[in-house]
PDB file of C-alpha atoms in Angstrom:
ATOM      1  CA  UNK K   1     -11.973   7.689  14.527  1.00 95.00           C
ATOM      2  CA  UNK K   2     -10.650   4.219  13.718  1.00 98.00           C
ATOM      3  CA  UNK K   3      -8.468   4.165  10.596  1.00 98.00           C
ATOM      4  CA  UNK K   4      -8.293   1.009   8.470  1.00 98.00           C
ATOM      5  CA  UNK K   5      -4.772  -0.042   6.026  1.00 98.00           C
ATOM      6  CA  UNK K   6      -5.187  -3.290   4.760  1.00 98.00           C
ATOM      7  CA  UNK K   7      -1.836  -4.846   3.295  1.00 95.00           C
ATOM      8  CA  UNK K   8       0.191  -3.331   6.227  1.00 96.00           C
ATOM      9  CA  UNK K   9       2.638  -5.454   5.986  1.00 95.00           C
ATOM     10  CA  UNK K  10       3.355  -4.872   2.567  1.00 96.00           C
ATOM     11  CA  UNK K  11       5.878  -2.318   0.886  1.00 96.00           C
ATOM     12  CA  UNK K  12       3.487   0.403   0.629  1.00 97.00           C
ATOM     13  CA  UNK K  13       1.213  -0.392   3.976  1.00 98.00           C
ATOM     14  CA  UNK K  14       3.827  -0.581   5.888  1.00 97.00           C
ATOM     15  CA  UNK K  15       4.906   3.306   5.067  1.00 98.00           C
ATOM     16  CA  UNK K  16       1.186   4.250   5.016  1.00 98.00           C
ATOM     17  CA  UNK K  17       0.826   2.855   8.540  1.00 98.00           C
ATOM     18  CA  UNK K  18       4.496   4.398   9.743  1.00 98.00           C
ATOM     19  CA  UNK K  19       3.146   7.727   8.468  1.00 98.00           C
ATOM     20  CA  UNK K  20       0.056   7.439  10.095  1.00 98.00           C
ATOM     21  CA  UNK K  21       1.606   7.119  13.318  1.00 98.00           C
ATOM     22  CA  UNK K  22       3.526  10.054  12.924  1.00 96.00           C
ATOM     23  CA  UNK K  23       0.472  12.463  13.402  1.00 94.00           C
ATOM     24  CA  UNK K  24      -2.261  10.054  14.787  1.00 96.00           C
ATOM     25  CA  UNK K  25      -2.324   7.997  18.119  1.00 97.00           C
ATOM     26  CA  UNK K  26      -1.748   4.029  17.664  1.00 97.00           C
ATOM     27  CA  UNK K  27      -5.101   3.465  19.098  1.00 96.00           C
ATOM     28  CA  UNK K  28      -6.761   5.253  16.226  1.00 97.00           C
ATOM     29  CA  UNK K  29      -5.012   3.038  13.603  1.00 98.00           C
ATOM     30  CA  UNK K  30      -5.512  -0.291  12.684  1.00 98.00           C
ATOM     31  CA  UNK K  31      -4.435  -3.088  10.048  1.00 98.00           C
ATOM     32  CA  UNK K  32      -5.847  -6.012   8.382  1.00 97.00           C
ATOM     33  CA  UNK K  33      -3.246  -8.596   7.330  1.00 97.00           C
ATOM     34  CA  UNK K  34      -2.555 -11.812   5.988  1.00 95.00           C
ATOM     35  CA  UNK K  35      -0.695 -13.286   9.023  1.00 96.00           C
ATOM     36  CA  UNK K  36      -0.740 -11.248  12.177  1.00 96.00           C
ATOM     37  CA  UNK K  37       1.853 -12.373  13.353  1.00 96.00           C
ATOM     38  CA  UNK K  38       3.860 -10.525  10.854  1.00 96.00           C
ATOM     39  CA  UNK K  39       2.981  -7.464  12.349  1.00 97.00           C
ATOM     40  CA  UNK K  40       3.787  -8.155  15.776  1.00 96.00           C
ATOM     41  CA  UNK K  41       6.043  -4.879  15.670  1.00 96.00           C
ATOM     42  CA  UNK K  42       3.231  -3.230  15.404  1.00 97.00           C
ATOM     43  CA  UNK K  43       0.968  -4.196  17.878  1.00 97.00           C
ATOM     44  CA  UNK K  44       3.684  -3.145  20.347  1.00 97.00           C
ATOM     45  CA  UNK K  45       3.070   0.138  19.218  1.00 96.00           C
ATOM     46  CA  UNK K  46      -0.469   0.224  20.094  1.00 97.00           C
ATOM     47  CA  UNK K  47      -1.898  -0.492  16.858  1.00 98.00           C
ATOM     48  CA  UNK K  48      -4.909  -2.614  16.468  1.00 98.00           C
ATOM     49  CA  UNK K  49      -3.447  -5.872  14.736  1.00 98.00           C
ATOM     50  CA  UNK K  50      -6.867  -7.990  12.870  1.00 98.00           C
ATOM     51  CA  UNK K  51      -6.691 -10.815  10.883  1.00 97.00           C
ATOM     52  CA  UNK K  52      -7.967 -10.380   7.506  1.00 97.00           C
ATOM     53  CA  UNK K  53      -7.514 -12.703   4.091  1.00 96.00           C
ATOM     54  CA  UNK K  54      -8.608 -11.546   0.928  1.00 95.00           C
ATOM     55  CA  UNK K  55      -9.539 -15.234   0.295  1.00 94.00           C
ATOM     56  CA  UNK K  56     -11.283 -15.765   3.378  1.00 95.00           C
ATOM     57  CA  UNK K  57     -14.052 -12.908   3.349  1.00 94.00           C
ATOM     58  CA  UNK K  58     -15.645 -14.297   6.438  1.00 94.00           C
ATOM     59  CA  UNK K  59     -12.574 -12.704   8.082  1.00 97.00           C
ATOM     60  CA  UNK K  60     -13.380  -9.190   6.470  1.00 96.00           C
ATOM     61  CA  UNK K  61     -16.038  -8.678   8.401  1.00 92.00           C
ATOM     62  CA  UNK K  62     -14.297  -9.358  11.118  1.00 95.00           C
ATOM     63  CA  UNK K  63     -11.374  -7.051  10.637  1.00 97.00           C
ATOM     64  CA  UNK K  64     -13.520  -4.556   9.118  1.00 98.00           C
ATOM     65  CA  UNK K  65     -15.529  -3.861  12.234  1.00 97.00           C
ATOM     66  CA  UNK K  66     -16.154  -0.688  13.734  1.00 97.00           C
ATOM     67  CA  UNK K  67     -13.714   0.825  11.234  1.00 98.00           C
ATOM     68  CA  UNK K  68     -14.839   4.696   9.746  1.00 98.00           C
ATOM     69  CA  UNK K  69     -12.020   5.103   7.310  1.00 98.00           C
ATOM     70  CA  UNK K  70     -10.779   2.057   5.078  1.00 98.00           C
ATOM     71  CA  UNK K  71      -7.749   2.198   2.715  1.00 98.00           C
ATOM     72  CA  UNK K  72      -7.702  -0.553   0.278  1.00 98.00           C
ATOM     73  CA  UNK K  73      -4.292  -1.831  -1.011  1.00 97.00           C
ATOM     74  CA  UNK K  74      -4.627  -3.341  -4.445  1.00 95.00           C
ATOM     75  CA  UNK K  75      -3.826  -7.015  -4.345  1.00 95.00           C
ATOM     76  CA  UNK K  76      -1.420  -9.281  -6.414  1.00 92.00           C
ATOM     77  CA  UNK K  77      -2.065 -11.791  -8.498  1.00 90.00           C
ATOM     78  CA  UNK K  78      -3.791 -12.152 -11.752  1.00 92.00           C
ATOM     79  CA  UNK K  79      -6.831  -9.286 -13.138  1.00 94.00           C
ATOM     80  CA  UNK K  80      -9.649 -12.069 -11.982  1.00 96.00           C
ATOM     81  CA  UNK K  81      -8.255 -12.766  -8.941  1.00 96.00           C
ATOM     82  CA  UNK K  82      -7.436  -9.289  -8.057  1.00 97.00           C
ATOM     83  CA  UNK K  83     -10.781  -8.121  -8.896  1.00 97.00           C
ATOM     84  CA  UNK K  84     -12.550 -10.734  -6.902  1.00 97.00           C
ATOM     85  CA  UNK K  85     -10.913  -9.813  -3.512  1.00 97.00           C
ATOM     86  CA  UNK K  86     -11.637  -6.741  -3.760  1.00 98.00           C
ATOM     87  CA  UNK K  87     -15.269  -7.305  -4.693  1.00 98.00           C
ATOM     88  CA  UNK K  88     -14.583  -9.208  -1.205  1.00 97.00           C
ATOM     89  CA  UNK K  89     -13.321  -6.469   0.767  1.00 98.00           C
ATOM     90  CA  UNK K  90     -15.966  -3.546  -0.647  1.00 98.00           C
ATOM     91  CA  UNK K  91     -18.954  -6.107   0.432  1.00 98.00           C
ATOM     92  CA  UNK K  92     -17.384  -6.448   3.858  1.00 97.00           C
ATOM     93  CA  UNK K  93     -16.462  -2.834   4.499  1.00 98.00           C
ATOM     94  CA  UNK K  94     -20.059  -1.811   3.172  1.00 98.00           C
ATOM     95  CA  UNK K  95     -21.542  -4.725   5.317  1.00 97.00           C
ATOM     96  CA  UNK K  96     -19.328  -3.131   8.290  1.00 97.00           C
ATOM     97  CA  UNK K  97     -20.850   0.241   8.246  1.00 97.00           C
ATOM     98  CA  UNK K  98     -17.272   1.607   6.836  1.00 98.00           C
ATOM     99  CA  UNK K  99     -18.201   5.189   6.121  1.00 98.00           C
ATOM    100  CA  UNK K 100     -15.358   6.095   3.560  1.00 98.00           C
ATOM    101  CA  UNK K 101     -12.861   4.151   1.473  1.00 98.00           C
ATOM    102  CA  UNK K 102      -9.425   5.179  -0.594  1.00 98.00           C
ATOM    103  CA  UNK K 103      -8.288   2.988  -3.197  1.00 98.00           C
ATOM    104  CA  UNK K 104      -5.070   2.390  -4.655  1.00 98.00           C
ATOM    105  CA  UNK K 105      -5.854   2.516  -8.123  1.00 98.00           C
ATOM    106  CA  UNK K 106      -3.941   3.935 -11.163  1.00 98.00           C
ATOM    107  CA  UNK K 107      -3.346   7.149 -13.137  1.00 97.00           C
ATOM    108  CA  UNK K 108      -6.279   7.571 -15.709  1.00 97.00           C
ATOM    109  CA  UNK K 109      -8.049   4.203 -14.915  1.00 97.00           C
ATOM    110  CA  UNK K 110     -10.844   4.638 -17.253  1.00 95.00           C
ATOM    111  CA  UNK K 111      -8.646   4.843 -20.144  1.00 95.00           C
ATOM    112  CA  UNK K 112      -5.545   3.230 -19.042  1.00 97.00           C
ATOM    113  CA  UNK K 113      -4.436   0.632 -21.943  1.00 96.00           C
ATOM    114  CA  UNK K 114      -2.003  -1.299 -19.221  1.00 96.00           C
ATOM    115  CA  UNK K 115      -3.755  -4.771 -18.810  1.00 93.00           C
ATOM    116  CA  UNK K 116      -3.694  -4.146 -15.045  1.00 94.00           C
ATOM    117  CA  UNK K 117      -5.807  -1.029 -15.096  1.00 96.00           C
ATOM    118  CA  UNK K 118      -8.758  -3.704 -15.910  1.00 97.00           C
ATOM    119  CA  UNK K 119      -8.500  -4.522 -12.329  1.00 97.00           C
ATOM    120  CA  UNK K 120      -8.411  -0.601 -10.999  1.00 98.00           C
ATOM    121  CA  UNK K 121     -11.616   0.460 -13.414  1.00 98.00           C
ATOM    122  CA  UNK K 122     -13.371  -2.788 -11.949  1.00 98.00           C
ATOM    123  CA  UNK K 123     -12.775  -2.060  -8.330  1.00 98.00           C
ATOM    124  CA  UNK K 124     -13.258   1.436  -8.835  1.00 98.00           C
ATOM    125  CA  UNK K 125     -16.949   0.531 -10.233  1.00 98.00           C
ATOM    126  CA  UNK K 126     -18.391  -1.443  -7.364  1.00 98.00           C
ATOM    127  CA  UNK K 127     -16.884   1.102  -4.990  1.00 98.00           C
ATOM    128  CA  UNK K 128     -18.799   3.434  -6.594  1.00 98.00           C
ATOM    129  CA  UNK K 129     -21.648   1.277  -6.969  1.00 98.00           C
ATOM    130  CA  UNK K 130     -21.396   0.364  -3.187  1.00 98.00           C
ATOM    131  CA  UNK K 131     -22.794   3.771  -2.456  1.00 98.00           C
ATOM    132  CA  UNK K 132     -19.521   3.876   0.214  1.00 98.00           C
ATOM    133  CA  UNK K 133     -17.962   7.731   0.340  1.00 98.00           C
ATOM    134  CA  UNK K 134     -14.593   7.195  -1.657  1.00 98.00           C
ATOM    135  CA  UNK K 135     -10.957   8.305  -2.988  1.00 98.00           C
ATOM    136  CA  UNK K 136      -9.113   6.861  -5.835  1.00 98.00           C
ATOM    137  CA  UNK K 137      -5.601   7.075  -4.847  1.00 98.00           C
ATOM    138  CA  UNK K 138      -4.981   6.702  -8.933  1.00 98.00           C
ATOM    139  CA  UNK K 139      -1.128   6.180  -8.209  1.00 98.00           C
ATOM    140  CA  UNK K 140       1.499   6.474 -11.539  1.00 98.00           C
ATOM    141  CA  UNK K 141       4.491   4.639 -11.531  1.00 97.00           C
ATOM    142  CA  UNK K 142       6.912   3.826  -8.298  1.00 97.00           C
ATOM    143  CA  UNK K 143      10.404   4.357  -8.450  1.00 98.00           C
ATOM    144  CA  UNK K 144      10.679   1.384  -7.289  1.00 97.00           C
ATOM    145  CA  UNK K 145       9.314  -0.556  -9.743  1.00 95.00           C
ATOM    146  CA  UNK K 146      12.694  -0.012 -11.589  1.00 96.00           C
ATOM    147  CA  UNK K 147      15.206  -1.440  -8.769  1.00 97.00           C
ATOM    148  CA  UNK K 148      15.413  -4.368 -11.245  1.00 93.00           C
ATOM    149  CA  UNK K 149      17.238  -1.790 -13.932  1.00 95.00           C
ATOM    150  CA  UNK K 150      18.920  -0.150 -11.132  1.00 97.00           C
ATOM    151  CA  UNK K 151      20.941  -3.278  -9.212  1.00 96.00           C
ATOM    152  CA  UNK K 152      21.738  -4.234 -13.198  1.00 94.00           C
ATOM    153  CA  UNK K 153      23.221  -0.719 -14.113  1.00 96.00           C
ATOM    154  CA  UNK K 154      25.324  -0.983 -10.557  1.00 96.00           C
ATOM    155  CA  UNK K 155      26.897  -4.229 -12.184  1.00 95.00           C
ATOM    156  CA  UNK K 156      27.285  -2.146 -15.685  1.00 95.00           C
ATOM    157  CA  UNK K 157      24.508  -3.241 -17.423  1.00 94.00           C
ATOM    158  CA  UNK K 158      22.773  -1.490 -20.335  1.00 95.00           C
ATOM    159  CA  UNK K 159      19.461   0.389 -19.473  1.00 97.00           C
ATOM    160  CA  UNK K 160      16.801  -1.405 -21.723  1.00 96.00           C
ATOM    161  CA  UNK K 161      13.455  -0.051 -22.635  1.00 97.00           C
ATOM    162  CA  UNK K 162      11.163  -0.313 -25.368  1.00 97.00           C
ATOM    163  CA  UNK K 163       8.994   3.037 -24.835  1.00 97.00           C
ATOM    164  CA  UNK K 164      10.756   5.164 -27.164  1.00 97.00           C
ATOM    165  CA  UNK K 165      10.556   8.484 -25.896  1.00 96.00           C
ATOM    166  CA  UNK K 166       7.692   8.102 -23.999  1.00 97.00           C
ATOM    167  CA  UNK K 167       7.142   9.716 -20.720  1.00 98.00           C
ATOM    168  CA  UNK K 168       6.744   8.220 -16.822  1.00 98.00           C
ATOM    169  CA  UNK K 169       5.594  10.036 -13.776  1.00 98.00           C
ATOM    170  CA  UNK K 170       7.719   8.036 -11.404  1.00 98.00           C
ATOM    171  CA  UNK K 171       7.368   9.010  -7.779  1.00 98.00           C
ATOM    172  CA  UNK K 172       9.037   7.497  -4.745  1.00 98.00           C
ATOM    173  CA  UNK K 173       6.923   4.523  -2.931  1.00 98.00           C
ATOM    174  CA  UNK K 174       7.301   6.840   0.317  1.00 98.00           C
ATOM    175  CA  UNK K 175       5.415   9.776  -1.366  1.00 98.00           C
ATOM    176  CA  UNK K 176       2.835   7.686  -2.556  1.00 98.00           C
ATOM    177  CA  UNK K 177       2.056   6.276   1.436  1.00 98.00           C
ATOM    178  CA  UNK K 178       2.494   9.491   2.735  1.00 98.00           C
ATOM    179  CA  UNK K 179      -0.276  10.985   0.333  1.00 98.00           C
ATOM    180  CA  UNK K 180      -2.653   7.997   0.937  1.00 98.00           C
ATOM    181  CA  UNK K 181      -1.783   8.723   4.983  1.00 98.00           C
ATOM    182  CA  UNK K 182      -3.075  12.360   4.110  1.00 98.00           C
ATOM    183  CA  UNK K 183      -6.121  11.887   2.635  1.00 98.00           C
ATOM    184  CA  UNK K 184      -7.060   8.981   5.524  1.00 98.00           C
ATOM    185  CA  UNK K 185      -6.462  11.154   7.973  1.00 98.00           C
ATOM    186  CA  UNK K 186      -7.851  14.591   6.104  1.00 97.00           C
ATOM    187  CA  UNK K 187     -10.908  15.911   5.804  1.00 97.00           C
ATOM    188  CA  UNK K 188     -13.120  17.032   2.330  1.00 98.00           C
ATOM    189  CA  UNK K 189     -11.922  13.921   0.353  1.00 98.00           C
ATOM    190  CA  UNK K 190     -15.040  12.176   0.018  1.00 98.00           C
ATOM    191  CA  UNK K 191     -15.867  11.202  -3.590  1.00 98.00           C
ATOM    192  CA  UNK K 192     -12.511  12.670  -5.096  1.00 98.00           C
ATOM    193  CA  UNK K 193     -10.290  11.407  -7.827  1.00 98.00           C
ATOM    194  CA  UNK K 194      -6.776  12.086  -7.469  1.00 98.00           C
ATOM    195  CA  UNK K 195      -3.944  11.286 -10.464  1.00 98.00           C
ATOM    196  CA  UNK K 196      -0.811  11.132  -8.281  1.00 98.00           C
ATOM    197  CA  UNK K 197       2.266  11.327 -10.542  1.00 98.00           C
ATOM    198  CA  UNK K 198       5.912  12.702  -9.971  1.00 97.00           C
ATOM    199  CA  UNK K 199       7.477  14.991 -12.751  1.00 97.00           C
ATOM    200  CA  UNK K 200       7.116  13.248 -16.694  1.00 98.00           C
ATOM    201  CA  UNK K 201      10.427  11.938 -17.381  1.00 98.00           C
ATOM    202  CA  UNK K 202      11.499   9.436 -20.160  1.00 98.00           C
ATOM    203  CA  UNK K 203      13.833   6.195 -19.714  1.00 98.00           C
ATOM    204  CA  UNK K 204      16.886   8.082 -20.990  1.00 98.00           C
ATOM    205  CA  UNK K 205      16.023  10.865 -18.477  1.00 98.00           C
ATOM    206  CA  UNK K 206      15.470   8.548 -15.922  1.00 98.00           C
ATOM    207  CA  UNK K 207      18.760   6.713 -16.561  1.00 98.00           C
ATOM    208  CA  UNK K 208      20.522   9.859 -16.778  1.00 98.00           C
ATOM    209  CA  UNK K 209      19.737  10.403 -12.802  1.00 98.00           C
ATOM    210  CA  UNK K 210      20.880   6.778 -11.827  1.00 98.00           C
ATOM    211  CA  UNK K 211      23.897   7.116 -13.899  1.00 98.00           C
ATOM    212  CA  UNK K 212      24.655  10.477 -11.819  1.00 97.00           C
ATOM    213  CA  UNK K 213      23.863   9.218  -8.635  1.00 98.00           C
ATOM    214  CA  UNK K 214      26.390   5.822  -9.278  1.00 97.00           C
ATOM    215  CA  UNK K 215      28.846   8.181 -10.571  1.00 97.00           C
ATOM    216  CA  UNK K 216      29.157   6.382 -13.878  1.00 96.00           C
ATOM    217  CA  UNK K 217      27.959   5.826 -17.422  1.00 97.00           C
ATOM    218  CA  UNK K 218      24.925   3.774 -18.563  1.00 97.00           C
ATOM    219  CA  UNK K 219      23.983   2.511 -22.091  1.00 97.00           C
ATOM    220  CA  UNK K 220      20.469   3.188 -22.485  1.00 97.00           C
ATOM    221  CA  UNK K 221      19.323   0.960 -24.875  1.00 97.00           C
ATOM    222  CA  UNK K 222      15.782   1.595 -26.789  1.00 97.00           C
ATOM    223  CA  UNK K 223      14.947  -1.452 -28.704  1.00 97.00           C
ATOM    224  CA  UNK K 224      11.841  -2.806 -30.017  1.00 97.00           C
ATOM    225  CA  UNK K 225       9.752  -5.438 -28.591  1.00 96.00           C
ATOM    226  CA  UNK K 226      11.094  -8.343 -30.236  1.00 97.00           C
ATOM    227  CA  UNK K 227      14.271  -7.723 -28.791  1.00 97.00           C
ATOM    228  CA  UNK K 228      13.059  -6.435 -25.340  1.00 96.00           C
ATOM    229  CA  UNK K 229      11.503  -9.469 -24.765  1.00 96.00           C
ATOM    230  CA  UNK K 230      14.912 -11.471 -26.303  1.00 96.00           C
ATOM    231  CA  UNK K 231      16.404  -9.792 -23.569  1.00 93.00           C
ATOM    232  CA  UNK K 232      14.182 -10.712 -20.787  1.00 92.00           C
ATOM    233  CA  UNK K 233      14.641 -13.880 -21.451  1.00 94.00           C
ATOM    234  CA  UNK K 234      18.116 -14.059 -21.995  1.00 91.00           C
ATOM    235  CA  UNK K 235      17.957 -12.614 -17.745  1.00 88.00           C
ATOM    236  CA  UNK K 236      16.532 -15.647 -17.124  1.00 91.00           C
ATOM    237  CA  UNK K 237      12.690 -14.324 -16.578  1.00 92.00           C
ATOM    238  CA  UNK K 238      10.010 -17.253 -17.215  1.00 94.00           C
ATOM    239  CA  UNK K 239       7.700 -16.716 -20.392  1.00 94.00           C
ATOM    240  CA  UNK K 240       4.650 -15.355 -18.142  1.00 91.00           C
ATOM    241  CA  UNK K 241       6.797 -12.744 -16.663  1.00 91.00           C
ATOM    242  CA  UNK K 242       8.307 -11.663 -20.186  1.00 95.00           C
ATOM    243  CA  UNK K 243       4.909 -11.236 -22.079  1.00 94.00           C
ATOM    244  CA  UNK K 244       3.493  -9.293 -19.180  1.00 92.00           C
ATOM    245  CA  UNK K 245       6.576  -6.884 -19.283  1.00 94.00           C
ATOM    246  CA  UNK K 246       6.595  -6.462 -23.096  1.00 96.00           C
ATOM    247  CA  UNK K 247       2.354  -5.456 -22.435  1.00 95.00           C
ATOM    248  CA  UNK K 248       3.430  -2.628 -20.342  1.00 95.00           C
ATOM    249  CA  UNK K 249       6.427  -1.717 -22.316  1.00 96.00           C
ATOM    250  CA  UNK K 250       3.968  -1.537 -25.114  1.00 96.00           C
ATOM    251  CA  UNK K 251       1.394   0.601 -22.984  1.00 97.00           C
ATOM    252  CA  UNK K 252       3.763   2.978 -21.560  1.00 97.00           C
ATOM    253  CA  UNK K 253       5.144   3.694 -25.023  1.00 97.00           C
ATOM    254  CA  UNK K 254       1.657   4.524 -26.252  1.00 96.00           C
ATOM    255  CA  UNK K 255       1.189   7.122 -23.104  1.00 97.00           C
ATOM    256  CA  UNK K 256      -0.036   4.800 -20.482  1.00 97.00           C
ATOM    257  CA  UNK K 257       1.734   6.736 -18.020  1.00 98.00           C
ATOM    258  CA  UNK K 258       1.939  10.486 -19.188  1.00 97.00           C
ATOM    259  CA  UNK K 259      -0.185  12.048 -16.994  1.00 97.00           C
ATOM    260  CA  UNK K 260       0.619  15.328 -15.401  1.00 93.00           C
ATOM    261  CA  UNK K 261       0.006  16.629 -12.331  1.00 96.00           C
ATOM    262  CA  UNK K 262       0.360  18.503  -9.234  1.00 97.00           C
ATOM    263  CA  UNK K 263      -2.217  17.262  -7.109  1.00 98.00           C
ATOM    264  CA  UNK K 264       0.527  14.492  -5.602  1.00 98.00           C
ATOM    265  CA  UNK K 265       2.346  17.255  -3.861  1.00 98.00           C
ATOM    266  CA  UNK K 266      -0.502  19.360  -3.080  1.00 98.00           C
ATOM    267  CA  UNK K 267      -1.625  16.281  -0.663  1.00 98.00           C
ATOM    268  CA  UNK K 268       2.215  15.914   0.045  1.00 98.00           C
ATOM    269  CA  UNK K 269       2.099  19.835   0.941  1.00 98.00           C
ATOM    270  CA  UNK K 270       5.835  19.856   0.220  1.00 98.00           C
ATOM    271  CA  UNK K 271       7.459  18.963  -3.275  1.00 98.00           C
ATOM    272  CA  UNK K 272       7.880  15.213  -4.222  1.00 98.00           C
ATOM    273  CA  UNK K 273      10.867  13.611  -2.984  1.00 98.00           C
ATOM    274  CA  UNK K 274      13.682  14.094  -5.235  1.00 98.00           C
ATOM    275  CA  UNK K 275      14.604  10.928  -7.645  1.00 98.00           C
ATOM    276  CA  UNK K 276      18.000  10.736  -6.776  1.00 97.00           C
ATOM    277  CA  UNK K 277      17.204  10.409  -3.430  1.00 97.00           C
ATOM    278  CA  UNK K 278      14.906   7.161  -4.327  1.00 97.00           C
ATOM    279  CA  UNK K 279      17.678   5.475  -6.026  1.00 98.00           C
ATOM    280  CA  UNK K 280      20.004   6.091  -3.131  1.00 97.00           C
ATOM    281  CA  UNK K 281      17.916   4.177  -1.017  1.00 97.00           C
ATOM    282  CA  UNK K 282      17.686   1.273  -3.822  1.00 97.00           C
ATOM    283  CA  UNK K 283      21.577   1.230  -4.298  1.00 96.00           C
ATOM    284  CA  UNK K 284      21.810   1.580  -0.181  1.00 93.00           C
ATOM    285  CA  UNK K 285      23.782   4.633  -0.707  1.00 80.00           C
TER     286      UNK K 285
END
């Protein structure tokens, strides 16, 4: 069985393929990236290193040859750019013969209000509609997404937020992989759906761990969006970057992200990986 990651290079492919290769040989993984050369580390582990550009589809079909089990990494960049790579990849994996793929997508895509869960409900469709076997890997929030607020409360910043009392079910990026690396390399997880979050905690709870993990105080701060985004900019974040955080500051305070449930460590088949132990790694502690 040949197993797919595209994005290996990235932060999360590169922990889905490590974990992979913790319980399956290197000949039964592959990767699709950007720039092979990139992942010259691991081809001298045995892994099957193919060129694949989510611009260049031609090379899809390439890298998506003889492959049974595909994970697809979302993509960056903007919603219509996003969703037309991946429109890219699902034609070349179905044109492949790929006979099951898991997408990264996020907690309660259908009704998500973040703007980028546009993106996750499109993909989502035309994997469906590709008539390809299929997990959504509907990811909540990484830990790491908040290394920005971390590094700044190591130089005594205030923690700033605008989601009131909102709650966030942050999990570390390693969990995440590892669960992905499970259900690749499982059985029975065709044409699942699978909200992945850590325990609900709010910004002040949050905060509350990173402050006892850097053995001091932080001011948590919850202002209002006016002033979040005042703030932003006053960090020296361009315009583009501001109005998209102030969207999901918006979204998350309206529930975006309170969604409960287990079924994370159930793939995990061990309990999530503490928080404080995620910011330790951040901090480089």
């Amino acid at each position: 069985m040949k197993i797919l990651v595209t994005g290996a290079t990235g932060h999360l492919g590169s922990l889905v393929v490590e974990a992979l290769l913790k319980n399956n040989s290197a000949k039964d993984v592959a990767v699709s990236v950007r720039n092979p050369e990139k992942a010259e580390a691991l081809r001298t582990q045995g892994v099957d290193v193919r060129h694949g550009d989510f611009d260049q589809p031609e090379t899809l079909a390439k890298a998506f040859a003889g492959v049974d089990r595909l994970l697809l990494i979302s993509t960056d960049g903007d919603n219509e750019t996003r969703i037309r790579q991946h429109q890219a990849a699902i034609d070349a994996a179905k044109n492949a013969g790929v006979g099951f793929i898991a997408y990264t997508s996020v907690v309660n895509a259908e009704k998500n209000t973040l703007s980028l869960a546009e993106v996750h409900r499109a993909t989502e469709k035309a994997i469906r509609e590709s008539g390809i076997p299929y997990s959504f890997l509907r990811n909540n929030w990484y830990l790491e997404n908040e290394a920005g607020s971390v590094q700044a409360a190591t130089q005594g910043a205030p923690w700033v937020h605008a989601t009131n009392n909102s709650q966030v079910g942050w999990a570390t990026r390693s969990d995440y992989a590892h669960a992905a690396a499970a259900v690749l390399a499982g059985e029975g997880h065709e044409n699942t759906v699978y909200e992945l979050s850590g325990k609900l905690r709010t910004q002040a709870e949050l905060a509350a761990i990173v402050a006892e993990v850097l053995g001091q105080e932080i001011n948590v701060q919850n202002v209002d969006d006016a002033a979040y985004a005042d703030i932003m900019k006053g960090a020296g974040l361009p315009d583009f970057v501001v109005s998209m955080l102030v969207d999901m500051q918006s979204a998350i305070r309206e529930g975006a992200l309170a969604v409960e449930s287990d079924t994370l460590e159930k793939l995990l088949g061990r309990p999530a990986q503490p928080l404080n132990e995620g910011i330790k790694a951040i901090v480089g502690k």
